[in-house]
Short mmCIF file of C-alpha atoms in Angstrom, two decimals:
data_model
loop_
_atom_site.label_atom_id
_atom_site.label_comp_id
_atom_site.label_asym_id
_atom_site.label_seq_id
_atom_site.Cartn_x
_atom_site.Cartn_y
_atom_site.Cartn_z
CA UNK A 1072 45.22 14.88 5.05
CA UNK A 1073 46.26 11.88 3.33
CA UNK A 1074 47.19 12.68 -0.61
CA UNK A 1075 48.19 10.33 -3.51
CA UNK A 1076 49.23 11.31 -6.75
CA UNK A 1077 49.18 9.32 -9.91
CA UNK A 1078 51.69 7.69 -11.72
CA UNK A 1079 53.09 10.31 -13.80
CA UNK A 1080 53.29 12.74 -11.67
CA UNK A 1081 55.60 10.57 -9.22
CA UNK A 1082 57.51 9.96 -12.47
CA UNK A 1083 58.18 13.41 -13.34
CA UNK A 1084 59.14 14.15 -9.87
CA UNK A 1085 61.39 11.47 -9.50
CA UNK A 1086 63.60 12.58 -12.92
CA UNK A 1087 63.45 16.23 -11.60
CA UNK A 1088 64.90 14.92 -8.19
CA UNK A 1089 67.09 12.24 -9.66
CA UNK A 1090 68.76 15.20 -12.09
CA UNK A 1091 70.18 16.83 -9.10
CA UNK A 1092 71.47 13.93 -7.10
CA UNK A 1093 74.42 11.40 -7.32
CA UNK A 1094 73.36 8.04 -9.45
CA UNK A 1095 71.27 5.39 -7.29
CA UNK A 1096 70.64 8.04 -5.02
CA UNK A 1097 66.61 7.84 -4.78
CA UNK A 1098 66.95 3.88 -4.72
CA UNK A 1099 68.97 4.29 -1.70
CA UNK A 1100 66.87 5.98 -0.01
CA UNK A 1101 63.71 3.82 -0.85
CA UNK A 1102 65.90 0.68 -0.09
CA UNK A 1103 66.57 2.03 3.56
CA UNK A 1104 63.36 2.92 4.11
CA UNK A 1105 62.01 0.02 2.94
CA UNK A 1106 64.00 -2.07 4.95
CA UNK A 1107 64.28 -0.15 7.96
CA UNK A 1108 60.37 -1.40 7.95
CA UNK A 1109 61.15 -4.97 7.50
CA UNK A 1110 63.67 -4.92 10.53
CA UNK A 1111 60.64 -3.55 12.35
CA UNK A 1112 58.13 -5.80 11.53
CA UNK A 1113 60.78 -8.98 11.64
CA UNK A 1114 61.55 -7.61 15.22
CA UNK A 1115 64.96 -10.13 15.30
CA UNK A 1116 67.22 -9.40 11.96
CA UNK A 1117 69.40 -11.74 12.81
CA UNK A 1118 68.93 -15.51 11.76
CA UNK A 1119 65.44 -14.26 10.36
CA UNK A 1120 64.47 -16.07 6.60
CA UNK A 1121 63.94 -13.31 4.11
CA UNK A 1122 62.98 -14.26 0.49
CA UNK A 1123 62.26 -11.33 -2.69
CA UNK A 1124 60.14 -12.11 -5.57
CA UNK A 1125 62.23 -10.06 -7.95
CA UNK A 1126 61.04 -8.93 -10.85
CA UNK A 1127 62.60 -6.85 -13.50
CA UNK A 1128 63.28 -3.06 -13.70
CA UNK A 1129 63.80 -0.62 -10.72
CA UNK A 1130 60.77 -2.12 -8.63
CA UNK A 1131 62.99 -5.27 -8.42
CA UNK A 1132 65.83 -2.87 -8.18
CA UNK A 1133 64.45 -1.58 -4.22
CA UNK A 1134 64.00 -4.94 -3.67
CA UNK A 1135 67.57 -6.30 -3.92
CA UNK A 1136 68.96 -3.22 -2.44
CA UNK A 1137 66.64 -3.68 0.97
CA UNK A 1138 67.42 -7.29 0.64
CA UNK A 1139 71.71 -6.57 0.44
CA UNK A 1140 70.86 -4.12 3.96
CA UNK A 1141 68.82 -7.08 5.62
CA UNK A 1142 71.73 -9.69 4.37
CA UNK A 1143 74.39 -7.11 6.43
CA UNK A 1144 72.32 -6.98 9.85
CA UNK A 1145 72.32 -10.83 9.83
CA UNK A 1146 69.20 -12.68 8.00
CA UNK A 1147 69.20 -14.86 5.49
CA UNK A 1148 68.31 -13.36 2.22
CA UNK A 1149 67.12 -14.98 -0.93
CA UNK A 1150 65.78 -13.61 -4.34
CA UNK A 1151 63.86 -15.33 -6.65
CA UNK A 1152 64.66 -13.84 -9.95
CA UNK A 1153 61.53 -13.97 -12.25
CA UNK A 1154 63.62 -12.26 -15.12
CA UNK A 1155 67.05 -13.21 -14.35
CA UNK A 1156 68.27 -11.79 -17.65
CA UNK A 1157 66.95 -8.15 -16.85
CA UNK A 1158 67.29 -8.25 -13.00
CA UNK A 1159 68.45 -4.46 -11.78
CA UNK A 1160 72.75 -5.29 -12.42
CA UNK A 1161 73.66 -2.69 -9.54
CA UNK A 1162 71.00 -4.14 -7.23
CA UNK A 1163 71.56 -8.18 -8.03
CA UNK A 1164 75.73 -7.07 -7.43
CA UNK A 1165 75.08 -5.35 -4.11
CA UNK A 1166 72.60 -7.81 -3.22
CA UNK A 1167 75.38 -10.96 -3.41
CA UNK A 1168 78.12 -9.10 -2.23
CA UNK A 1169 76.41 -8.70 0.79
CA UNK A 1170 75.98 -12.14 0.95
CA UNK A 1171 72.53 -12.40 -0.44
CA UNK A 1172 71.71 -16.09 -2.30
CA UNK A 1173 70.09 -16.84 -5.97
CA UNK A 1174 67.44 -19.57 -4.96
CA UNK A 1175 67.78 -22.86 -6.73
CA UNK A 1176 64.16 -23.78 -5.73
CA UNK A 1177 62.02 -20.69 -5.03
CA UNK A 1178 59.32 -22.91 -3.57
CA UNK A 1179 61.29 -24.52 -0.49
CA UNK A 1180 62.38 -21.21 0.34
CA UNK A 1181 58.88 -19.90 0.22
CA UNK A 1182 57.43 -22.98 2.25
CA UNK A 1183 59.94 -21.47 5.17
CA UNK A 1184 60.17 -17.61 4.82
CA UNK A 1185 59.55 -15.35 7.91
CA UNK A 1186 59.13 -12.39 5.24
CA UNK A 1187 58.14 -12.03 1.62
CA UNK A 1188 59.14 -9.30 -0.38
CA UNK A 1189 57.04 -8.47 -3.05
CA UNK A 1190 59.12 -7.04 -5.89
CA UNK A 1191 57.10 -8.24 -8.56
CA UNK A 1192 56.14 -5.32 -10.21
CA UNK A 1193 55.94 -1.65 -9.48
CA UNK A 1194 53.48 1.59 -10.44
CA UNK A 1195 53.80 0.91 -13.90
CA UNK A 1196 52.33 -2.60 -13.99
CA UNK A 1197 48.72 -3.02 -15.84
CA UNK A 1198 46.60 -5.98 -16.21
CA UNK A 1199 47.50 -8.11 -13.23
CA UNK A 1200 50.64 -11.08 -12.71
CA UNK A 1201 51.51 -12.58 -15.42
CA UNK A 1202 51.01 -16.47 -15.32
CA UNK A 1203 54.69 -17.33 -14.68
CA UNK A 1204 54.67 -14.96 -11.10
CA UNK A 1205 51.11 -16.58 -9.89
CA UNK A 1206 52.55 -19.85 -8.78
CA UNK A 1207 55.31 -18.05 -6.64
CA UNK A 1208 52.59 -15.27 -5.60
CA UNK A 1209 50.40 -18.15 -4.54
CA UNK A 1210 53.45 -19.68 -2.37
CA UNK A 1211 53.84 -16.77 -0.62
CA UNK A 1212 50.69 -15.83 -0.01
CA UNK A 1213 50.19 -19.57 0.95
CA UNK A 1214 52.99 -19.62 3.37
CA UNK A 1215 52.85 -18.14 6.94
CA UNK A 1216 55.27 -15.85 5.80
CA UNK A 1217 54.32 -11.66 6.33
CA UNK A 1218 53.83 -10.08 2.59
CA UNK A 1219 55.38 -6.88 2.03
CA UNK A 1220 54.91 -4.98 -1.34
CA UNK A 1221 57.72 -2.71 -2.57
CA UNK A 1222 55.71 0.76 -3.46
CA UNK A 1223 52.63 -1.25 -4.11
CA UNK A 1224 51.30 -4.97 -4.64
CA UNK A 1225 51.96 -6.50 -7.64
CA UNK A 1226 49.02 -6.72 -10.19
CA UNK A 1227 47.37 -3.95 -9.03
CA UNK A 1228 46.96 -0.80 -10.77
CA UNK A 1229 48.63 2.22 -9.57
CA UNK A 1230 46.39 5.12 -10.82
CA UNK A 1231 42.79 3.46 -10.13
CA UNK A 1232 43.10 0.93 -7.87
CA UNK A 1233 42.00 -1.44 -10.14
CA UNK A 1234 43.07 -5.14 -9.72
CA UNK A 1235 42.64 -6.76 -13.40
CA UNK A 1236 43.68 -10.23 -13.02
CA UNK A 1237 45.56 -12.18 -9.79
CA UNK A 1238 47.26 -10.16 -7.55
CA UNK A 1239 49.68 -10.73 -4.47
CA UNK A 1240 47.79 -9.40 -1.34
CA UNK A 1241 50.31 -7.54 1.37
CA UNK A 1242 49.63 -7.91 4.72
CA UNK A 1243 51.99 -4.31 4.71
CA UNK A 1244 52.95 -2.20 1.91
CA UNK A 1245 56.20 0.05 1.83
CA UNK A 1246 55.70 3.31 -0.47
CA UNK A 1247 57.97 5.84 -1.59
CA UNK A 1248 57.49 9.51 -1.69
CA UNK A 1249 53.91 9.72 -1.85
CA UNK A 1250 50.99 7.50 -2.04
CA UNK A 1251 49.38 6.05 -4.82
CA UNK A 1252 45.44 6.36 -5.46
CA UNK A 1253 45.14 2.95 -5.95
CA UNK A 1254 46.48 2.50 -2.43
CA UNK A 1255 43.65 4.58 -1.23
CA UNK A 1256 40.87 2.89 -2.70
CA UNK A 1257 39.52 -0.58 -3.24
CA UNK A 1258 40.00 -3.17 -4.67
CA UNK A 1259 43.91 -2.50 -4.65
CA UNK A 1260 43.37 -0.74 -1.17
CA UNK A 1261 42.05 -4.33 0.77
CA UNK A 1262 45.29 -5.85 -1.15
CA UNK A 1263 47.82 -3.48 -0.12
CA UNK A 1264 46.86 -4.13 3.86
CA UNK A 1265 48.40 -1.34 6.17
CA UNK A 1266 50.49 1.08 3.92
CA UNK A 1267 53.55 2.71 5.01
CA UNK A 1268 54.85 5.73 3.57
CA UNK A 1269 58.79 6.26 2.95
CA UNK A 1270 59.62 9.72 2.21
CA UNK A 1271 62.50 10.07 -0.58
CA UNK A 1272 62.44 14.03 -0.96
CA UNK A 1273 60.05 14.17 -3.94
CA UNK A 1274 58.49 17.65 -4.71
CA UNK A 1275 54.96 17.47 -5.54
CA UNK A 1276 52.20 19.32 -7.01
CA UNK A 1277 49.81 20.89 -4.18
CA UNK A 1278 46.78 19.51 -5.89
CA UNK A 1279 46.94 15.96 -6.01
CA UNK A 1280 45.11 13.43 -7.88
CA UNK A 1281 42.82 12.08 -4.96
CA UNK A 1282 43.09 12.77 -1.12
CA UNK A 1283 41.48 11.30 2.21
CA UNK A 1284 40.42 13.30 4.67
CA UNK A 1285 41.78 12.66 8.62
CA UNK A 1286 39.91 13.50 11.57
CA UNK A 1287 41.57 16.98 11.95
CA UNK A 1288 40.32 17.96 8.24
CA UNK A 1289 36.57 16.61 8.72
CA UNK A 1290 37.31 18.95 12.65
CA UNK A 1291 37.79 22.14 10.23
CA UNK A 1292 34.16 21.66 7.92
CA UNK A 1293 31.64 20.92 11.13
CA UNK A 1294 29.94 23.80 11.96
CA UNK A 1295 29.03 24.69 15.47
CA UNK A 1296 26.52 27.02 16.16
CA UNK A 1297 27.15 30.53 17.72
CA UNK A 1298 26.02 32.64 20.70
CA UNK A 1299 23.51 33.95 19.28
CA UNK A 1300 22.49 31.32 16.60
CA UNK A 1301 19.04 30.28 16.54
CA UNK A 1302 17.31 26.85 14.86
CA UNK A 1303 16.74 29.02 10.88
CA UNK A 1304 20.32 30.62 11.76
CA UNK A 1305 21.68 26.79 11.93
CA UNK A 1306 20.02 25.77 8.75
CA UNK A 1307 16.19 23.95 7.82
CA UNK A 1308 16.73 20.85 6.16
CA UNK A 1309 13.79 19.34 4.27
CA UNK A 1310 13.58 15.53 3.97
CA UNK A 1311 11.49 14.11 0.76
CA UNK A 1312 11.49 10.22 1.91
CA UNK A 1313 9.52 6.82 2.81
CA UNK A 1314 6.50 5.38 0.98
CA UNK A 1315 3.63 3.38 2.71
CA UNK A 1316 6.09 0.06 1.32
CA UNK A 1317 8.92 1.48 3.24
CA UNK A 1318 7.81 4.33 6.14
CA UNK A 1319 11.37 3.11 7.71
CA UNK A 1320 13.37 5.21 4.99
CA UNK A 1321 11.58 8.44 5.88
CA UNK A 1322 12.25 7.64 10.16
CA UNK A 1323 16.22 6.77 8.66
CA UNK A 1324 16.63 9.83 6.90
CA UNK A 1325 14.86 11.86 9.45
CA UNK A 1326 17.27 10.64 11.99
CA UNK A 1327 20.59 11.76 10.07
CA UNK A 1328 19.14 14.71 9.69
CA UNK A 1329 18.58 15.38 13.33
CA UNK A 1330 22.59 14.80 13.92
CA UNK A 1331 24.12 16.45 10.93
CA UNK A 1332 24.00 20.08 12.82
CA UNK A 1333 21.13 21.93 11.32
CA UNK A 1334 18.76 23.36 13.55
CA UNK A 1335 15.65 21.89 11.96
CA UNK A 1336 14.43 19.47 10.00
CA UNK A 1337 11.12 19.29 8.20
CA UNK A 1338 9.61 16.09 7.21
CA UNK A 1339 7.41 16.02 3.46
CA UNK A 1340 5.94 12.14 2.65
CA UNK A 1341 3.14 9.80 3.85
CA UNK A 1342 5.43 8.85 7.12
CA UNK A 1343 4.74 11.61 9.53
CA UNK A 1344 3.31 9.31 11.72
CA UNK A 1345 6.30 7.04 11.83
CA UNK A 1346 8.70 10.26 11.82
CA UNK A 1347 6.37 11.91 14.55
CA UNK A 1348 6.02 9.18 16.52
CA UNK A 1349 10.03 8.55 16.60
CA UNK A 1350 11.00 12.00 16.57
CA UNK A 1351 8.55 14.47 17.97
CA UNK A 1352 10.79 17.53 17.27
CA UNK A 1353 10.09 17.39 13.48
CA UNK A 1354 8.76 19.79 11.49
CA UNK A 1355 5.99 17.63 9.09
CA UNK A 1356 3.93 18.46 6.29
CA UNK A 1357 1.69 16.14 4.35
CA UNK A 1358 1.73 18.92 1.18
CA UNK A 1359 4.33 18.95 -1.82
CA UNK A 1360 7.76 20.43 -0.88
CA UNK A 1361 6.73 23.82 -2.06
CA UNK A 1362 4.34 24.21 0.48
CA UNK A 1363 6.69 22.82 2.98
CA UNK A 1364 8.63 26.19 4.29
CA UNK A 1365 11.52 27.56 3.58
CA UNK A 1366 14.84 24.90 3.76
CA UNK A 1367 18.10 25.27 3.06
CA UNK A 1368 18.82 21.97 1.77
CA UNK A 1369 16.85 19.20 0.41
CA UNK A 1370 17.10 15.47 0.95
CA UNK A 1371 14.82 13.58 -1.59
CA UNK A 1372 14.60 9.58 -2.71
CA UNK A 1373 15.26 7.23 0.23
CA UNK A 1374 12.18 5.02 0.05
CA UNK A 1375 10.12 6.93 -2.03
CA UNK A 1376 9.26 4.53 -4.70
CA UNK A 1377 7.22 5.74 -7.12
CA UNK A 1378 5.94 8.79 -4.97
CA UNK A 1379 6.09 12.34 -6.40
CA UNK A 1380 8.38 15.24 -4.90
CA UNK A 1381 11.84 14.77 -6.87
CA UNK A 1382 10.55 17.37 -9.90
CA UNK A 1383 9.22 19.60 -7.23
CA UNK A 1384 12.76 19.55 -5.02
CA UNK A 1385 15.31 19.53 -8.07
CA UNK A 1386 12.89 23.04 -9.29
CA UNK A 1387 14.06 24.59 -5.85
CA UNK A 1388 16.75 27.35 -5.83
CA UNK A 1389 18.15 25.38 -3.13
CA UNK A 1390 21.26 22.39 -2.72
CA UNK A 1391 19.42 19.30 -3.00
CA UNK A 1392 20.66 15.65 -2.70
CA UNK A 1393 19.24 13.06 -4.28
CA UNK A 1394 19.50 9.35 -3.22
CA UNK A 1395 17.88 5.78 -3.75
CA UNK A 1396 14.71 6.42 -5.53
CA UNK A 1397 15.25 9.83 -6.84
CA UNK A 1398 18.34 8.36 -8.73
CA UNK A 1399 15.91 5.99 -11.11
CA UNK A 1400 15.69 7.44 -14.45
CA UNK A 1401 17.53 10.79 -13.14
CA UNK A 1402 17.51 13.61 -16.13
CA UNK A 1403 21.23 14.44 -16.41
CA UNK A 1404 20.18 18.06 -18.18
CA UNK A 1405 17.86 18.79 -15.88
CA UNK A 1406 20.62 18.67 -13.07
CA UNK A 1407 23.32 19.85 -14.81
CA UNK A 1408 20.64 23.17 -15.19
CA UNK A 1409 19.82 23.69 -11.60
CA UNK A 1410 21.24 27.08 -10.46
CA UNK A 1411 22.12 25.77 -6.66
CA UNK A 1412 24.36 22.48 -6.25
CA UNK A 1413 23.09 18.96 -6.79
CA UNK A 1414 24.46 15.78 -4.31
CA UNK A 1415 23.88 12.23 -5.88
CA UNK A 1416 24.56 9.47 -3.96
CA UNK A 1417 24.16 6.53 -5.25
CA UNK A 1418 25.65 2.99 -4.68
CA UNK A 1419 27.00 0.46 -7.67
CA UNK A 1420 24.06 -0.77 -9.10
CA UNK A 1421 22.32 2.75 -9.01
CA UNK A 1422 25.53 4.59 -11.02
CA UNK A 1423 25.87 1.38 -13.14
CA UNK A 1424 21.99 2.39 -14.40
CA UNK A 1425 22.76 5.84 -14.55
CA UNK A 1426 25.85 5.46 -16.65
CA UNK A 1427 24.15 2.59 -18.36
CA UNK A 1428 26.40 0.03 -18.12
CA UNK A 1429 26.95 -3.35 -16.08
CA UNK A 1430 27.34 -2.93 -12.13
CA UNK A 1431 30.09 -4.94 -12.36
CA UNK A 1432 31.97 -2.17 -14.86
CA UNK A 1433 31.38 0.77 -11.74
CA UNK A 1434 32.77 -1.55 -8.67
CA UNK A 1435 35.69 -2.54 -11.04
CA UNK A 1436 36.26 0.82 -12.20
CA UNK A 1437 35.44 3.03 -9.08
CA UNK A 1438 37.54 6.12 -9.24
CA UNK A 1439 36.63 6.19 -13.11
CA UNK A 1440 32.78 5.77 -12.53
CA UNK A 1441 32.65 8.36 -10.18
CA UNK A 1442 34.84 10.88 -12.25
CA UNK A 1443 32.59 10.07 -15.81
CA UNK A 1444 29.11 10.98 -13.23
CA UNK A 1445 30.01 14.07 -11.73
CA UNK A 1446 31.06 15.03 -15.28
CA UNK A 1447 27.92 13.86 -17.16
CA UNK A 1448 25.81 15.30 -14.58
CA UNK A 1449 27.79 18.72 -13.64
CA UNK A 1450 27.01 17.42 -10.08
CA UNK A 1451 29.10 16.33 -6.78
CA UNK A 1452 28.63 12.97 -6.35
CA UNK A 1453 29.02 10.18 -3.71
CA UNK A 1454 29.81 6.86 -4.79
CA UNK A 1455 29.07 4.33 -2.28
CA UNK A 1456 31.12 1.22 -1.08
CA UNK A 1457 34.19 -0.27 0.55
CA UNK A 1458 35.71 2.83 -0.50
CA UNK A 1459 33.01 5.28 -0.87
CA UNK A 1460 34.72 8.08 -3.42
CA UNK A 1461 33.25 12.06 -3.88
CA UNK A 1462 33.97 13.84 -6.93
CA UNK A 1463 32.79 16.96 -8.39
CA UNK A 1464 33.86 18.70 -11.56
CA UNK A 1465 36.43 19.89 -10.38
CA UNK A 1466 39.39 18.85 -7.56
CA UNK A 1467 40.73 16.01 -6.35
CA UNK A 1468 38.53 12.93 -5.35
CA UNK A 1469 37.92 12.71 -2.30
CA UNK A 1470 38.52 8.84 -0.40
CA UNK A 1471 36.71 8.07 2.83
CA UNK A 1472 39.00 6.39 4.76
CA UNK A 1473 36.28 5.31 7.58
CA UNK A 1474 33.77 2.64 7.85
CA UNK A 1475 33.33 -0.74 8.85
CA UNK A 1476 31.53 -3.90 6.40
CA UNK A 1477 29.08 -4.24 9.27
CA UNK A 1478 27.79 -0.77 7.37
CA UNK A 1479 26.67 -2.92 4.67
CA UNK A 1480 23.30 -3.30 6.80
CA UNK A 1481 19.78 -1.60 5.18
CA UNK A 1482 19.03 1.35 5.60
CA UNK A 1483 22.36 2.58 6.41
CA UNK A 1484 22.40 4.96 3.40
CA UNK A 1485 18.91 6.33 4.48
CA UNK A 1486 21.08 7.70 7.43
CA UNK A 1487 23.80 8.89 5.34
CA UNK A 1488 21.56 10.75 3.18
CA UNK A 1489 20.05 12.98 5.79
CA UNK A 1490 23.28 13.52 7.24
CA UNK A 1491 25.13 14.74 4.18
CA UNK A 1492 21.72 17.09 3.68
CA UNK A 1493 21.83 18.93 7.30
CA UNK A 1494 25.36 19.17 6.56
CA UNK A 1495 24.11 20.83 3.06
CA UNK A 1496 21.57 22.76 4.99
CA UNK A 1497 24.33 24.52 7.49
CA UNK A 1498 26.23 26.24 4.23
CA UNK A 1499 29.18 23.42 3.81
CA UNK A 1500 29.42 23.65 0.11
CA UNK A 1501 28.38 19.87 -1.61
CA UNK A 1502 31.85 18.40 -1.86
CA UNK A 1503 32.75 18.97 2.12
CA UNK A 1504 28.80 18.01 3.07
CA UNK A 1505 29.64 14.62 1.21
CA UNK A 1506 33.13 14.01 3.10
CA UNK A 1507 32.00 14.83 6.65
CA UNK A 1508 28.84 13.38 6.10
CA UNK A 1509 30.60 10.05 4.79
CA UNK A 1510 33.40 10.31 7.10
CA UNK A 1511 30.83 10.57 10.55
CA UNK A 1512 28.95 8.08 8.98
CA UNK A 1513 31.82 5.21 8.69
CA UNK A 1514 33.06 6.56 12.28
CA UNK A 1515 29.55 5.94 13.49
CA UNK A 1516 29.61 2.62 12.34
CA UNK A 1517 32.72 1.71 13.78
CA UNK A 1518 31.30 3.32 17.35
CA UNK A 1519 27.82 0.97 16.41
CA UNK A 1520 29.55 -1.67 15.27
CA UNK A 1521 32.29 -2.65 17.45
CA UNK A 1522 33.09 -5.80 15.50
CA UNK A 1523 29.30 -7.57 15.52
CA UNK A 1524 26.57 -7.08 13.41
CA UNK A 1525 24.55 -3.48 13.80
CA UNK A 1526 21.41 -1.64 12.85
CA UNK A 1527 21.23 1.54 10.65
CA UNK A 1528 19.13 3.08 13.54
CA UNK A 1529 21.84 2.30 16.00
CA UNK A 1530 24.58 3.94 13.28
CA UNK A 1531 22.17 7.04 13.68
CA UNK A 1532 22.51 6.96 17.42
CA UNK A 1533 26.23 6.91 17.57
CA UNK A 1534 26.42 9.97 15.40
CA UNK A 1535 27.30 12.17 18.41
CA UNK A 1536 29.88 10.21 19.77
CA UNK A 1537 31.61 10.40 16.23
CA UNK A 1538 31.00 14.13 16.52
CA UNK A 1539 32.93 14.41 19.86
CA UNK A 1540 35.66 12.29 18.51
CA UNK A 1541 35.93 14.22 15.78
CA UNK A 1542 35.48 17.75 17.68
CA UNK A 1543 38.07 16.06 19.99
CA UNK A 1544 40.55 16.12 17.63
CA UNK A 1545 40.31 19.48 16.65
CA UNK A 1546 40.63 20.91 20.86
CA UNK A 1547 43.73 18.71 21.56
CA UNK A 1548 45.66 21.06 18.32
#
């Protein structure tokens, strides 16, 4: 499992460790680490054109000190010193003693760099560059240069992945002692481009402030059935979904459902026919929910427009999830009073209108949107999107680190939605339905996918083979 921890934490743990060590101890280590993985990705030290956009405090700090080792195996090294008057002193002396150069012209050594170091600004940097390091961030990012961040891009924020203002995209980013949350989840994630961790000795809390689940994790929460399990052993799942407008939903949602690992799903809406007719092994009723059977789970909203059954299914004693439809005009009290646990997953636009304010707010604020609705609704809830995010009162968030943009396709979240609800249905509690159900789901895609334009039907189909992979994983420990 992936883990990040936010910004004071890593700060506390840093002075704890830094207490018991020799002075510029810690920045050592960061500084080899850091350029240990520039040495890597240059592939030839020697000759190779190295510039730093140094900025002031310790963040600049790493930089000059990875910049002094890369001067000593051979490449030429230049900083660009955006605060010259509070540039690290230890760093900027080591840094020209090894033979490192102030740049006269920052731009003409940009315009011919084989590697950028981004030393800009570090994890306590708010509100994006400042206007004098966009013209230099531009220049690098213009050149054909590789970007590297030191500990994260500059302009980016640390704690929430927020990017509030121009910042300098990585094509890698170097980390120290643990990862960041804004690393883990867009916008700040697509910026930092493929992070690399440097381990400096820092001891953490165990309960960090958002984590990602690997394929091992996901391995540990799918159930598989036993001996002598039978179809109501595995779980009923009951699927609310589809209108005569959109029949497709309730087919969609059906056919998550089928692959999520409960051993039956029944169908309630005015697409049986469509359901039936794709999927014969349904269970369907043209009744209310209550006169459906007995489910463990309910999945309610995809498609439903204005149809009834969302009252009847959030009365149940039962989990229930609620997508798409069954999000509009939600009752907040009403959830937060159910005696079994609630699922919402909605996408931007359906939080924004459930927190009331502009979709733009939620896709800019992510990690805090989806903290302020599982609060306000005493619910676990899904937040779709490039980085689709599960919180619940009470934990870390949880980051999906799966998925493909070719999942931005419709009906794609019908799928998801009966997914996460079998999942429900077999006894994972809310929270771990959510993350295997979203982490499947972005697998899927990628197995759909495979770098052209797909279908949500087709995501359904390559459920199985995400299964396997993921079942894989867990044989081969």
């Amino acid at each position: 499992m992936r883990t990040g921890h936010d910004v004071t934490t890593v700060r506390t743990a840093e002075r704890e460790l830094m207490a018991k060590l020799p002075p510029g101890t810690l920045m050592q280590r960061a500084a080899a680490g850091l350029a240990a993985t520039c040495a890597g990705l240059l592939g030839r030290t020697y000759g190779a054109r190295v510039v730093l956009l140094v900025g002031s405090g310790d963040n600049g700090g790493d930089a000059l000190y990875a910049g002094a080792r890369l001067a000593r195996r051979g490449a030429g090294v230049s900083a660009v010193l955006l605060a010259p008057d509070r540039s690290h002193p230890e760093g900027l002396a080591a840094f020209t003693r090894a033979g490192g150069r102030v740049a006269d012209d920052p731009f003409e050594v940009l315009a011919v760099a084989d590697l950028v170091l981004d030393g800009i600004t570090g994890i306590g940097g708010r509100g994006g560059l400042r206007p004098d390091a966009v013209p230099l961030a531009r220049a690098a990012r213009g050149s054909n240069a590789l970007v590297v961040a030191v500990d994260l891009p500059s302009g980016v924020d640390a704690d929430t992945g927020e990017a509030a203002g121009e910042a300098l995209r990585a094509d890698v980013t170097v980390t120290f002692g643990a990862y960041k949350p804004g690393l883990l989840i867009d916008p700040a994630r697509e910026y930092a481009g493929v992070v690399h961790l440097v381990p400096i000795g820092l001891g953490l809390p165990s309960v960090p402030a958002v984590e990602a689940l690997q394929h091992a994790d996901v391995a540990d929460l799918l159930p598989v059935p036993a001996a002598e399990s039978d179809k109501y052993r595995r779980g009923v799942v009951g699927v609310v979904a589809g209108s005569g407008r959109y029949p497709g939903a309730a087919v969609l949602a059906v056919a998550g459902a089928l692959r999520g690992g409960a051993g039956a799903v029944r169908y309630v809406g005015p697409g049986g026919d469509a359901v039936i007719a794709r999927f014969p092994e349904t269970l369907v009723s043209d009744g209310s929910p209550d006169q459906a059977g007995r489910v463990q789970a309910w999945v309610v909203g995809p498609g439903l427009g204005e149809g009834p059954g969302v009252a009847e299914v959030l009365a149940s004693d039962v989990p229930v999830l609620v997508d798409a439809d069954g999000l509009r005009g939600l009752d907040a009290d009403a959830v937060r009073a159910r005696p079994a646990a609630t699922l919402l997953t909605p996408h931007a636009g359906e939080a924004a209108a459930l927190l009331g304010v502009p979709r733009e707010r939620v896709e800019a604020e992510r990690l805090a949107s989806v903290r302020e609705l599982a609060a306000r609704f005493g619910a676990t809830v899904l937040l779709k999107g490039s980085t689709t995010l599960i919180a619940d009162a009470e934990g870390p968030v949880r980051v999906n680190s799966t998925g493909t943009p070719w999942l931005a396709t419709a009906g794609s979240g019908d799928v998801l939605s009966g997914l996460a609800g079998s999942l429900l249905a077999t006894g994972l509690p809310a929270r771990d339905a959510a993350s295997a159900a979203a982490y499947l789901h972005g697998l899927a895609g990628r197995h759909a996918a495979q770098g052209a334009p797909t279908s949500a039907y087709a995501v359904a189909e390559a459920l199985p083979d995400a299964w396997r992979d993921i079942a894989g994983a867990s044989a081969e420990r």
